[in-house]
Short mmCIF file of C-alpha atoms in Angstrom, two decimals:
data_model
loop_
_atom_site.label_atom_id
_atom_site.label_comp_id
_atom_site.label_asym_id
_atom_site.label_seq_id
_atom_site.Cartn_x
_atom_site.Cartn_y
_atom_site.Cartn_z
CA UNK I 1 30.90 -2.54 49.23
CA UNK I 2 30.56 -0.34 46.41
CA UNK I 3 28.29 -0.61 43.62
CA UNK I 4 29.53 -0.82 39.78
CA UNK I 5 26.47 0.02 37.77
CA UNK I 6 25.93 3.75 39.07
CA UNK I 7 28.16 6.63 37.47
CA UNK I 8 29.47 8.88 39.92
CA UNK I 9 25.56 11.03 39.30
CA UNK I 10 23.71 7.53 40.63
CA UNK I 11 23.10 6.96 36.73
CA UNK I 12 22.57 3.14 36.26
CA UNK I 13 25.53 2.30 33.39
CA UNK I 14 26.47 -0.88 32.07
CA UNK I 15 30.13 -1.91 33.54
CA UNK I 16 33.38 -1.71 31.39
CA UNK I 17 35.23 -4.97 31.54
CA UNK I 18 37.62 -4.23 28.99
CA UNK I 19 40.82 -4.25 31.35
CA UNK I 20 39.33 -7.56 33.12
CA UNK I 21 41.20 -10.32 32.81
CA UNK I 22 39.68 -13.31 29.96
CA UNK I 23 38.84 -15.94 32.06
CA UNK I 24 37.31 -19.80 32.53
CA UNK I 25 33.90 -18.70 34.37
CA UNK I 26 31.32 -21.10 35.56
CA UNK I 27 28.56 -20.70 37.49
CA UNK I 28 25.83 -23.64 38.90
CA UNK I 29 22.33 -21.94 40.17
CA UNK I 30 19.17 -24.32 41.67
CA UNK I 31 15.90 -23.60 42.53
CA UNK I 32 12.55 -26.11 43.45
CA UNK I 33 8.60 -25.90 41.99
CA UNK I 34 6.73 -27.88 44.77
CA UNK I 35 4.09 -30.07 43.20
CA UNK I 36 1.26 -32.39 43.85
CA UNK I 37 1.15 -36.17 43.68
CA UNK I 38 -0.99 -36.20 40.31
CA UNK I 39 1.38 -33.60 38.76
CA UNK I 40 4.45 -35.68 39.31
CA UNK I 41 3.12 -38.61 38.46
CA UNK I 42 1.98 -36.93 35.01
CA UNK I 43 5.75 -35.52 34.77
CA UNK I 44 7.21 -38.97 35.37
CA UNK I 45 4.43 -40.96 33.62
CA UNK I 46 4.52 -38.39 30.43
CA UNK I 47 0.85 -37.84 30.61
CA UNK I 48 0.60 -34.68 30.07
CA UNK I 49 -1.00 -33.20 26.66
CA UNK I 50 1.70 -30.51 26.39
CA UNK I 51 4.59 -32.88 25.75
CA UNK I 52 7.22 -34.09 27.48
CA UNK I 53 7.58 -31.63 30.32
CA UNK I 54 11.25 -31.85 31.70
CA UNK I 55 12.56 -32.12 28.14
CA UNK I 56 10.43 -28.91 27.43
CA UNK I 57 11.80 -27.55 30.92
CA UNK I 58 15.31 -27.93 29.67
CA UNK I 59 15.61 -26.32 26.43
CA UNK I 60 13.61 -23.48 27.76
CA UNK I 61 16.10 -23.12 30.50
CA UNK I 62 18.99 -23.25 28.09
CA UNK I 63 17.36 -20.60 25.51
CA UNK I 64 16.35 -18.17 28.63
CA UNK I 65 20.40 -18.66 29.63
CA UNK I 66 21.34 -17.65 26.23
CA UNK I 67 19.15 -14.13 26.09
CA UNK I 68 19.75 -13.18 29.93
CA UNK I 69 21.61 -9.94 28.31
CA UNK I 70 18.28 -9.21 26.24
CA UNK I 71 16.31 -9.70 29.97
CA UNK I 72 18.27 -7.73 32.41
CA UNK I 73 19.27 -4.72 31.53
CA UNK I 74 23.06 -4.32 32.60
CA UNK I 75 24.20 -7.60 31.89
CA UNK I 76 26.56 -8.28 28.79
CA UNK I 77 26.06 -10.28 26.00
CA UNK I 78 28.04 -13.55 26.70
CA UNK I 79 29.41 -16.09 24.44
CA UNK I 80 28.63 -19.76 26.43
CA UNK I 81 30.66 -22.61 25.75
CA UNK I 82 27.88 -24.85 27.89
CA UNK I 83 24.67 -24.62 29.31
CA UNK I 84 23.27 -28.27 30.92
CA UNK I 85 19.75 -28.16 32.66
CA UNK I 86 19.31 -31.08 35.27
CA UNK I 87 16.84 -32.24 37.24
CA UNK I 88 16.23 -34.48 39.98
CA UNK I 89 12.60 -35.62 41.37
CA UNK I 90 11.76 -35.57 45.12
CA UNK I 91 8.78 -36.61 46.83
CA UNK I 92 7.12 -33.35 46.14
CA UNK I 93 9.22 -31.56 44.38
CA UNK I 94 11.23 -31.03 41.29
CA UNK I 95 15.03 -29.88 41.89
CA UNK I 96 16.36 -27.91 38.36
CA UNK I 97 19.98 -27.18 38.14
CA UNK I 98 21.19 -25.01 35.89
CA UNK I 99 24.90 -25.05 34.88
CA UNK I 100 26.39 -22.46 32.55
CA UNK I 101 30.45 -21.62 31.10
CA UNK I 102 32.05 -19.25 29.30
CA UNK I 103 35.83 -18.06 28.67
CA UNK I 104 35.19 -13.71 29.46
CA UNK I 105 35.64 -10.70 30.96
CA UNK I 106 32.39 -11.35 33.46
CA UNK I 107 30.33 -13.85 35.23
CA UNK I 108 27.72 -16.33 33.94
CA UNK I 109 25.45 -15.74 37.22
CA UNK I 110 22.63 -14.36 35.91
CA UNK I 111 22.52 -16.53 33.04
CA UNK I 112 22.91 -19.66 35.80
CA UNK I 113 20.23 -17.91 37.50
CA UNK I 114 17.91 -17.13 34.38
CA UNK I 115 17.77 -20.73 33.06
CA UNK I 116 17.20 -22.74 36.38
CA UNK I 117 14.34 -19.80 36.83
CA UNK I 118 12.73 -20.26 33.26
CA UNK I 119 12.98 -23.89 33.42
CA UNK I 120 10.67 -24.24 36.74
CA UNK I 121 8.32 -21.55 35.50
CA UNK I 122 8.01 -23.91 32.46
CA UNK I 123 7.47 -26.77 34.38
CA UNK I 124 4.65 -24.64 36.18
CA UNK I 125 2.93 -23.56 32.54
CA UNK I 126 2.91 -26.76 31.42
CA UNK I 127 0.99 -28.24 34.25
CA UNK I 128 -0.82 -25.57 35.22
CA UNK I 129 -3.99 -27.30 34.09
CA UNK I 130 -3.79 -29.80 36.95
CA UNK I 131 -2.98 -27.47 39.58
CA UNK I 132 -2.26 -24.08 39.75
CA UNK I 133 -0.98 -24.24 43.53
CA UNK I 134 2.45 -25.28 42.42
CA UNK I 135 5.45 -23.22 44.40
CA UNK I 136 8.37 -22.53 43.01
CA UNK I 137 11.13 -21.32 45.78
CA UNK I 138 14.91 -22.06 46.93
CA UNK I 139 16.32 -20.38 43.70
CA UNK I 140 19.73 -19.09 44.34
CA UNK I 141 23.51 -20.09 43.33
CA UNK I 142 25.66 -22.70 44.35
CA UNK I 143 28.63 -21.66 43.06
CA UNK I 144 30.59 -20.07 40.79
CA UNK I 145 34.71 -19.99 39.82
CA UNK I 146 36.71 -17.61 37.58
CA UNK I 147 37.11 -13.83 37.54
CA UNK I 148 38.49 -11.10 40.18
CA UNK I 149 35.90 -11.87 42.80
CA UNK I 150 37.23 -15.52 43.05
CA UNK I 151 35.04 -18.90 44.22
CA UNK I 152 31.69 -18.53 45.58
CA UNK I 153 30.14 -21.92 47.41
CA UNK I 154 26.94 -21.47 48.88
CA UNK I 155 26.98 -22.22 52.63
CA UNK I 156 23.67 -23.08 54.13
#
């Protein structure tokens, strides 16, 4: 397989997608933070003196999404059309999904992958206090649809 963002020199280079095709593109990335019974309980109960953590969690992850061009350094600036942070609470751990769309010429991967990231590391600042032994692991994409490379589905 070759790689796009080297010149023919090994020069990294951002990739031209001017002759792509404008496309629907969506892409859904999740990742886990592993936590202890007093932090959830402070997540669900709202007990903690930062604020409301998961609502905190969210727009974080949705901001991060937005500046992913301004974080790594050869991807484009996207225009998204939606970006939904979701969670859902295990018995010792938080699940984040991170949703993201756009109509382009490229992928909203990274930006999938950016918010669900930001969001857990979040969740980890704000209760950081309690317990610093928190674990954040599992990130990686589910899927993603639009574009030349075609449907992705991650297979365990």
């Amino acid at each position: 397989m070759e790689l796009n963002h080297f010149d023919d020199k090994g020069n990294a280079w951002m990739v031209d997608v001017s002759d792509k095709d404008t496309t629907e593109r969506t892409a859904i990335a999740t990742g886990k933070i592993y936590i202890n019974k007093e932090i959830m309980d402070a997540i669900i109960y709202h007990s903690i003196k930062k604020g409301d953590v998961l609502g905190v969690a969210r727009i974080a992850g949705i901001m991060a999404a937005k500046k992913t061009s301004e974080l790594i350094p050869l991807c484009h600036l996207l225009p998204l059309t939606k970006c939904q942070i979701d969670f859902e609470i295990k018995e010792d751990y938080i699940e984040a999904y991170c949703m993201v769309k756009t109509v382009g010429k490229t992928g909203v991967e990274m930006e999938a992958l950016t918010g669900v990231q930001i969001a857990l590391l979040t969740i980890y600042d704000m209760c950081k206090a309690i317990d610093k032994s928190m674990v954040i692991s599992d990130v990686h994409l589910l899927n993603k649809s639009g574009g030349k490379s075609g449907d992705f589905v991650w297979k365990v």
